[in-house]
CSV table of C-alpha atoms and ligand atoms in Angstrom, one decimal:
chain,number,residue,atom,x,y,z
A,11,UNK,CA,147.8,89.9,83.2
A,12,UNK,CA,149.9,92.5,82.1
A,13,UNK,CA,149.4,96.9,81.6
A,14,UNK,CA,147.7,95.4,77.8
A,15,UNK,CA,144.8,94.6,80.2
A,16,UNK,CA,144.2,98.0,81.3
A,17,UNK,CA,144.7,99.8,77.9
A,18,UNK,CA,142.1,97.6,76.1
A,19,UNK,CA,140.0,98.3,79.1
A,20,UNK,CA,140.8,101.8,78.6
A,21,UNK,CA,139.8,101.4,74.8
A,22,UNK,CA,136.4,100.3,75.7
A,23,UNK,CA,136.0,103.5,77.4
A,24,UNK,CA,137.1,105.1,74.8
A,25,UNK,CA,135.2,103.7,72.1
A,26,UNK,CA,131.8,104.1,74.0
A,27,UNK,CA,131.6,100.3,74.4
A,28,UNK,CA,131.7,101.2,78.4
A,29,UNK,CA,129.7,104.1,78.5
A,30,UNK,CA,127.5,106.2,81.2
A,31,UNK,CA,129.6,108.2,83.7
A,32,UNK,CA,128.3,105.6,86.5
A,33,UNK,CA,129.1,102.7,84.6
A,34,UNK,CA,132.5,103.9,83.6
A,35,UNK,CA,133.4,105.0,87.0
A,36,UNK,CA,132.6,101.2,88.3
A,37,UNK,CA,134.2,99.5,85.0
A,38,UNK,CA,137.4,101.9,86.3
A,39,UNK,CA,137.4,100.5,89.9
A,40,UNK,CA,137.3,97.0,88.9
A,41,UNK,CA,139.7,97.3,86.1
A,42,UNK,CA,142.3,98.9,88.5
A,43,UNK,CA,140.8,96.2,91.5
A,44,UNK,CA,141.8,92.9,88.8
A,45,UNK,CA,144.8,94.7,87.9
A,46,UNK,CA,146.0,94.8,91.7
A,47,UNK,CA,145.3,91.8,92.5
A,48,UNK,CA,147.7,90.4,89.1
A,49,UNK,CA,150.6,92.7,90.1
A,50,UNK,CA,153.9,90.7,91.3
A,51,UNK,CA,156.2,93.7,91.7
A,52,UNK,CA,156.4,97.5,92.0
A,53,UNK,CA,152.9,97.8,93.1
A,54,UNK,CA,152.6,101.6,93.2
A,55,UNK,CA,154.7,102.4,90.6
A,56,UNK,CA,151.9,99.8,88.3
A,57,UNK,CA,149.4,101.0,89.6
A,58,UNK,CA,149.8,104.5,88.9
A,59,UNK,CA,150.6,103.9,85.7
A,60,UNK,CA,147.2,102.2,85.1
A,61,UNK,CA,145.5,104.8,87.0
A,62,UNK,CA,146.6,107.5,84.9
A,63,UNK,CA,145.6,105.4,81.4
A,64,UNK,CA,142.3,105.0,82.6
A,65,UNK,CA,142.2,108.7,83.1
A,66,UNK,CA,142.5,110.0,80.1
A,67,UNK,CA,139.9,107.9,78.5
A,68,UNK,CA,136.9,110.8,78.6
A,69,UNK,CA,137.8,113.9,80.5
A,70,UNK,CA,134.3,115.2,81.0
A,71,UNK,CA,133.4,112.3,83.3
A,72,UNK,CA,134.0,113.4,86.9
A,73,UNK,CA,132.9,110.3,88.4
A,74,UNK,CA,136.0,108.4,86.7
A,75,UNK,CA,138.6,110.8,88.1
A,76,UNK,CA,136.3,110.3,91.9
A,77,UNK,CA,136.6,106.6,91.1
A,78,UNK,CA,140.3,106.3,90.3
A,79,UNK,CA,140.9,108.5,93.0
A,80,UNK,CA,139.0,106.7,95.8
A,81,UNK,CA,140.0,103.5,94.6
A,82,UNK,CA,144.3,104.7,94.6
A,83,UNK,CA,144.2,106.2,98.2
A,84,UNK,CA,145.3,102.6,99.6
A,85,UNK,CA,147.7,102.4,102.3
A,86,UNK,CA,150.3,100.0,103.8
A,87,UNK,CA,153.5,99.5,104.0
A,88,UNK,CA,154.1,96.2,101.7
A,89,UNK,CA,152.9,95.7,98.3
A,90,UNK,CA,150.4,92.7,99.9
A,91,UNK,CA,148.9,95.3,102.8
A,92,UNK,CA,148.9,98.1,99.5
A,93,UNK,CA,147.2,95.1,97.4
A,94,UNK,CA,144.5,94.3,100.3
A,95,UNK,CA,143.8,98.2,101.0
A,96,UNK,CA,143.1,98.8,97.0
A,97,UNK,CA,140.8,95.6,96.3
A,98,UNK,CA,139.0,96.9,99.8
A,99,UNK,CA,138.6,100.6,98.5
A,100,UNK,CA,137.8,99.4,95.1
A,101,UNK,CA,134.8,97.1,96.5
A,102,UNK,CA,133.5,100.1,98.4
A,103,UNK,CA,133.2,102.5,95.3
A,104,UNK,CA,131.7,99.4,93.2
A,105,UNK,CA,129.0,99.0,96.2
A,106,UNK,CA,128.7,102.8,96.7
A,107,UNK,CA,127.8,103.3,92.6
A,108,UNK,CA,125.3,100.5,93.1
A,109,UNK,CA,123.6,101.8,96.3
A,110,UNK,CA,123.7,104.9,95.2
A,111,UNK,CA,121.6,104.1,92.0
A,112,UNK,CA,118.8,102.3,94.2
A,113,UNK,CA,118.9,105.8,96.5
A,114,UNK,CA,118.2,107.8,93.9
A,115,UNK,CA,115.4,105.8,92.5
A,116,UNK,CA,114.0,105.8,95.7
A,117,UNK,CA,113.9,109.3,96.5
A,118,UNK,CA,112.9,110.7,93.0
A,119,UNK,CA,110.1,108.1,92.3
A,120,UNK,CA,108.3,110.0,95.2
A,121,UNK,CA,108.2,113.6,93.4
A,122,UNK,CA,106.6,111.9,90.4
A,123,UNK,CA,102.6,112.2,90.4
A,124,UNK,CA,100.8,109.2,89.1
A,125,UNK,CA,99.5,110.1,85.6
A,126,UNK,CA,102.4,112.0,84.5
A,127,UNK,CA,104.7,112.3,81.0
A,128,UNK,CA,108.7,112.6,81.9
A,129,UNK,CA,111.1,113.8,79.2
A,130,UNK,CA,114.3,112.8,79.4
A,131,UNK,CA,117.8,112.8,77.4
A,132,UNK,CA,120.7,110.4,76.4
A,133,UNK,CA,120.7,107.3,78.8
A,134,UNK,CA,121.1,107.8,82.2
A,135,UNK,CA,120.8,105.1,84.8
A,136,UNK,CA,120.3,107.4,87.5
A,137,UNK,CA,117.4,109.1,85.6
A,138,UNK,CA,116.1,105.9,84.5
A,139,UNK,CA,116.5,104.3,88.5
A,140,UNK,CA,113.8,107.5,89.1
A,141,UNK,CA,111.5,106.5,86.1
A,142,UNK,CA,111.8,102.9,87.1
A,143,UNK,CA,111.1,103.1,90.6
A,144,UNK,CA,107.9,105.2,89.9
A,145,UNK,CA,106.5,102.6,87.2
A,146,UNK,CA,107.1,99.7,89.8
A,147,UNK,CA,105.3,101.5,92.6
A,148,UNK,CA,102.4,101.4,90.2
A,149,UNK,CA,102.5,105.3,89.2
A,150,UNK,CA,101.1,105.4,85.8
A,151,UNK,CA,103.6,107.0,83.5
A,152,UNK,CA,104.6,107.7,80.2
A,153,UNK,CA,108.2,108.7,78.9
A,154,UNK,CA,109.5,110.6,76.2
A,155,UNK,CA,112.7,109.7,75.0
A,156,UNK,CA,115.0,112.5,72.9
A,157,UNK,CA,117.0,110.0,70.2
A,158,UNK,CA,120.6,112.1,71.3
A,159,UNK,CA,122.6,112.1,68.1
A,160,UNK,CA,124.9,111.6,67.0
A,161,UNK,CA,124.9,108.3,69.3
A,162,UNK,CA,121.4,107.8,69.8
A,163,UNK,CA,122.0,107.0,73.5
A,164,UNK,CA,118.1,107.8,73.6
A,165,UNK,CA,117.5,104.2,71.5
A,166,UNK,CA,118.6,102.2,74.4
A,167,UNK,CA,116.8,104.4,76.7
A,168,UNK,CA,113.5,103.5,74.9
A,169,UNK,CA,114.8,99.8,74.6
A,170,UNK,CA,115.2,99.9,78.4
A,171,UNK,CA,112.1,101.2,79.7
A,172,UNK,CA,109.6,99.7,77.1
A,173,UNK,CA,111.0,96.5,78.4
A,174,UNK,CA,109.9,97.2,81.6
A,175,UNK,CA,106.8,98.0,79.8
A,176,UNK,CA,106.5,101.8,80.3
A,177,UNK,CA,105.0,103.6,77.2
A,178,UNK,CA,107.7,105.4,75.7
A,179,UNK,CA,107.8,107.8,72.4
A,180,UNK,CA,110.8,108.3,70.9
A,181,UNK,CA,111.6,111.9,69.5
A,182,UNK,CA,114.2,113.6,67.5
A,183,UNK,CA,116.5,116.1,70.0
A,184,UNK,CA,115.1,119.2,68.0
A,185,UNK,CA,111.1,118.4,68.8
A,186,UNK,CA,111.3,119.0,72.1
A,187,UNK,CA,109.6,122.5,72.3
A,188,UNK,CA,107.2,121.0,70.0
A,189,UNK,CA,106.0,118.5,72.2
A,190,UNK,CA,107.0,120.4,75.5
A,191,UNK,CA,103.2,121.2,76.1
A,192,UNK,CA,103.1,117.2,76.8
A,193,UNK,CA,105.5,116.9,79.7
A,194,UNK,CA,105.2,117.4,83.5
A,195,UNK,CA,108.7,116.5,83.9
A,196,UNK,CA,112.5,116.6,82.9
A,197,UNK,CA,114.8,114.2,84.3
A,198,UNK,CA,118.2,114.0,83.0
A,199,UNK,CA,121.8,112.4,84.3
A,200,UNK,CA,125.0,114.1,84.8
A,201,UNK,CA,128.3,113.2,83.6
A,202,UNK,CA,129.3,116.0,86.2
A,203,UNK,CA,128.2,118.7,88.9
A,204,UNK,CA,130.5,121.6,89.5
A,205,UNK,CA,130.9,123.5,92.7
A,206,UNK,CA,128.4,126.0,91.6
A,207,UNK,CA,125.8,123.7,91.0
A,208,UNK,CA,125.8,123.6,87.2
A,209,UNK,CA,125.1,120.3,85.5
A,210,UNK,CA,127.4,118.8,82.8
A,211,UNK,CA,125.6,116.6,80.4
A,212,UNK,CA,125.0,115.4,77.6
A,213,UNK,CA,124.7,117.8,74.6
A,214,UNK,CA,121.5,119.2,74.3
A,215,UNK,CA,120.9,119.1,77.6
A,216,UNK,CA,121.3,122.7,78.4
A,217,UNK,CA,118.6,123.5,75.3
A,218,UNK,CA,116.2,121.2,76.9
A,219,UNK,CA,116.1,123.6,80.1
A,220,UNK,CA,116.3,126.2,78.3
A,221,UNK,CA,112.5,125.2,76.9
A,222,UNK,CA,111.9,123.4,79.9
A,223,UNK,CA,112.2,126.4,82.0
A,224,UNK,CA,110.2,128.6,79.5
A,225,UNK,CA,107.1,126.3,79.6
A,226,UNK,CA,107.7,125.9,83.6
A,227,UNK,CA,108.1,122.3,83.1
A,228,UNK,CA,110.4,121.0,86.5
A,229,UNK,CA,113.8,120.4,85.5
A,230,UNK,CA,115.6,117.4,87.7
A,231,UNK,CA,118.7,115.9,87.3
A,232,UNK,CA,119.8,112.6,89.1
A,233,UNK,CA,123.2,112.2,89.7
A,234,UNK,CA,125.4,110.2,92.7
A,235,UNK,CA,127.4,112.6,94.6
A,236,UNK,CA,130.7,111.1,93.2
A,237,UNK,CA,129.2,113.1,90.0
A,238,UNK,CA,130.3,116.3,91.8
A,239,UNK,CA,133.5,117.5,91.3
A,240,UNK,CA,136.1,118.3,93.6
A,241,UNK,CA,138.2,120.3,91.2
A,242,UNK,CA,136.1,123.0,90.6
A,243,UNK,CA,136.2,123.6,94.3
A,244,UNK,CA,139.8,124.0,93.5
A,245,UNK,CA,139.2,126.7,90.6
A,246,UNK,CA,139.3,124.0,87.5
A,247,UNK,CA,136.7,124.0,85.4
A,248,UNK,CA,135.2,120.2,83.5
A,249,UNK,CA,136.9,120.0,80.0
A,250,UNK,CA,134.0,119.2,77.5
A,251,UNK,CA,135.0,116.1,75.2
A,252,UNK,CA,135.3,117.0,71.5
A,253,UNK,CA,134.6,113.5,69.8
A,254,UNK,CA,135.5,112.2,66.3
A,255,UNK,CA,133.6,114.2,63.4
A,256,UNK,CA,132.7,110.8,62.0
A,257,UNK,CA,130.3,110.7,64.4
A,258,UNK,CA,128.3,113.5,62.9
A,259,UNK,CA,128.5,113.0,58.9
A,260,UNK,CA,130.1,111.1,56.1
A,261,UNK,CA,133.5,111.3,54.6
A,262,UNK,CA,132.1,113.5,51.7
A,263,UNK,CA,131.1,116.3,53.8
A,264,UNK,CA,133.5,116.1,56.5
A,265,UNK,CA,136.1,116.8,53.4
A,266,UNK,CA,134.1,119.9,52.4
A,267,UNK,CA,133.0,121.9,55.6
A,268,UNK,CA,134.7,122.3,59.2
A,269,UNK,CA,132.3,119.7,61.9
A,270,UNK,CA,132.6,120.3,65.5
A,271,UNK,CA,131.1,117.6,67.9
A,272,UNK,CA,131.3,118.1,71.6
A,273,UNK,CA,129.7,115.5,73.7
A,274,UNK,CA,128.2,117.9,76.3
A,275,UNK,CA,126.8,120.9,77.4
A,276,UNK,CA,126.7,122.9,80.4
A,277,UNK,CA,123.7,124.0,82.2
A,278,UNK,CA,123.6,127.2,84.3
A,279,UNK,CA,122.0,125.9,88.0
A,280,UNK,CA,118.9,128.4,87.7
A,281,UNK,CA,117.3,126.0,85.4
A,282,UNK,CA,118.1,123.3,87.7
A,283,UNK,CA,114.8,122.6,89.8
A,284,UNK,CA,116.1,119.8,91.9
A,285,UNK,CA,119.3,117.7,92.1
A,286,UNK,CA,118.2,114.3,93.6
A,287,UNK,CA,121.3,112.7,95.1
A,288,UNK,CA,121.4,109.3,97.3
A,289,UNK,CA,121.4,111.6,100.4
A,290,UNK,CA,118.6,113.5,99.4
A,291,UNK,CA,117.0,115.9,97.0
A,292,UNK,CA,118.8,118.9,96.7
A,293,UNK,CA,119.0,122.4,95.4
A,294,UNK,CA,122.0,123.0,92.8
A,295,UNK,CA,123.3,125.2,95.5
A,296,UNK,CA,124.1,123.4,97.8
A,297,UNK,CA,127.0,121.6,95.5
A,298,UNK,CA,129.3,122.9,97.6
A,299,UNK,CA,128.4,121.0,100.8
A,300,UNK,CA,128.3,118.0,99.0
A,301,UNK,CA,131.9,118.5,97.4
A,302,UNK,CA,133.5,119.7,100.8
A,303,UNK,CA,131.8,116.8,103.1
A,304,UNK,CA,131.8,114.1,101.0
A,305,UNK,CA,134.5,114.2,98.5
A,306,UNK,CA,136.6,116.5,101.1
A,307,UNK,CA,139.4,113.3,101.0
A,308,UNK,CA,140.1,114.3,97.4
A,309,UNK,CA,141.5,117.8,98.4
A,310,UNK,CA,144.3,116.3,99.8
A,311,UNK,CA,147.6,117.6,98.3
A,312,UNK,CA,147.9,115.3,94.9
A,313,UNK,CA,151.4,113.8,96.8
A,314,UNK,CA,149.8,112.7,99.3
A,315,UNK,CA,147.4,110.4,97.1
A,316,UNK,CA,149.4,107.8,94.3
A,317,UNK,CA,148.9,109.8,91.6
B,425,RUB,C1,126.1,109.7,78.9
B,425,RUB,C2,125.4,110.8,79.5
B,425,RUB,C3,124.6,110.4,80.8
B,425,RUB,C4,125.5,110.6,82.0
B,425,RUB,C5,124.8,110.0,83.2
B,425,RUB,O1,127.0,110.1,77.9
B,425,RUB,O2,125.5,111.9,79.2
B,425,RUB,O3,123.5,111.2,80.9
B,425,RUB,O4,126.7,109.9,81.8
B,425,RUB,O5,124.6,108.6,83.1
B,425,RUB,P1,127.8,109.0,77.0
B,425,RUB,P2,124.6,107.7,84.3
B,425,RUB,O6,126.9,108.1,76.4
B,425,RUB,O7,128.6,109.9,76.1
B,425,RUB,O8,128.7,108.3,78.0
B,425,RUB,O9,123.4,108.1,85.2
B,425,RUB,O10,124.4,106.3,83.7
B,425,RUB,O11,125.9,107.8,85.0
């Protein structure tokens, strides 16, 4: 196996083929874990190369710079100690993103009333865990799904959760005042939390508040504490990702007019009702505690992790 590996892995993240800031952040620690384990010489010197093309894959996903980072702050003196440290740290993330998941589902699927319509956006499966979790406990539920163009994320959302047999309606992003009357509940993902307990998601997100918090409809958001980001805490704010105007329309217009296409938004934590997280259901303000306590290893000064 040679670096190729880890570009074309990088490529899939890239191209959306690996997509969902969990996902990615898991696909990242294995990626760098098989990687490892193929390395005959020069271990750190590899591996920090491979750490740093995975990171510039999509800069808005926190939990892929929390994953790389976890997974390269091995130890040991030779390259087989470094090798056994890295595969160990990388299992943990793997099993902490899929615990983590369950958690959530767990914890939000109580604060949904039987009888209830939930709205929510792209594909996240932290929101969906929640939605899940609800339908299987025998809550009786329905789901509206926005279709989130330009990648209509919200397809496989409706895929996922009518195959679970939940009654889902699919909706255009721009109806959701219209049918904001209809829903007891928002729950979206998060591609990232910042220190101040605003959510970065994706686009559109921060218009659904918007309507969600004039109607007084609750707005949750389920995201793993590796969503949070340490950087912030540090005075960085999340780059937004600017994608490829192809995305948005055809060769023929993209040669007459200007087309801008960021992938997401940021919403302001006072339309943020609840943040359920795997070690509980918290208010956006308290991001802060989660950042120092449980990503605290990540402040360490950047030469004293690998990258
Ligand atoms: C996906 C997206 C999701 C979050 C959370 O964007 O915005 O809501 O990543 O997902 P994209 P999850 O399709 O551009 O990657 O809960 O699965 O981590």
């Amino acid at each position: 196996m040679s670096i190729d590996y880890v570009v074309k892995s990088a490529e899939k993240i890239k191209n959306m083929e690996v997509r969902g800031a969990g996902r990615i952040a898991k696909f990242c620690a294995k990626v760098l874990m098989e990687y490892a384990m193929e390395i005959k010489k020069n271990f750190d010197e590899e591996m920090k190369k491979a750490a740093e093309i995975l990171l510039n894959t999509r800069p808005t996903a926190v939990s892929l710079y929390n994953s790389i980072y976890y997974v390269m702050d091995y130890s040991g003196e030779s390259d087989e100690e470094k090798r056994e440290s890295l595969v160990k740290r990388a299992k943990e993330f793997i099993e902490w993103v899929d615990t983590a998941q369950k958690e959530i589902g767990r914890i939000g699927s109580r604060r949904i009333k039987s009888g209830s319509t939930i709205l929510t956006h792209c594909n996240s499966a932290s929101a969906l865990s929640v939605i899940k979790e609800a339908y299987r406990k025998g809550k009786d539920i329905e789901v509206f799904a926005t279709e989130s163009r330009p990648r209509y994320q919200g397809h496989l959302t409706a895929k996922e959760l009518s195959a679970e047999g939940i009654p889902v309606t699919l909706i255009v992003d721009s109806a959701v005042r219209y049918f904001i009357r209809e829903i007891d509940y928002v729950i979206v993902g998060a591609d990232a939390i910042t220190v101040n307990g605003s959510l970065v998601n994706k686009i559109g997100t921060s218009q659904i508040a918007l309507i969600a918090k004039e109607a007084r409809v609750p707005f949750m958001v389920a995201a793993e504490t590796y969503k949070f980001s340490p950087k912030t805490l540090l005075g960085e704010s999340i780059v937004i990702e600017e994608r490829d105007p192809a995305e948005v329309a055809p060769e023929e217009l993209r040669s007459l007019v200007k087309i801008r296409n960021p992938a997401f938004d940021i919403t302001p934590r006072h339309y943020i009702d609840l943040i359920i997280t795997e070690i509980g259901a918290i208010p956006p303000e308290m991001a802060y505690l989660v950042i120092k306590e449980r990503l605290g290893y990540r402040l360490l000064g950047e030469d004293e992790l690998k990258l």
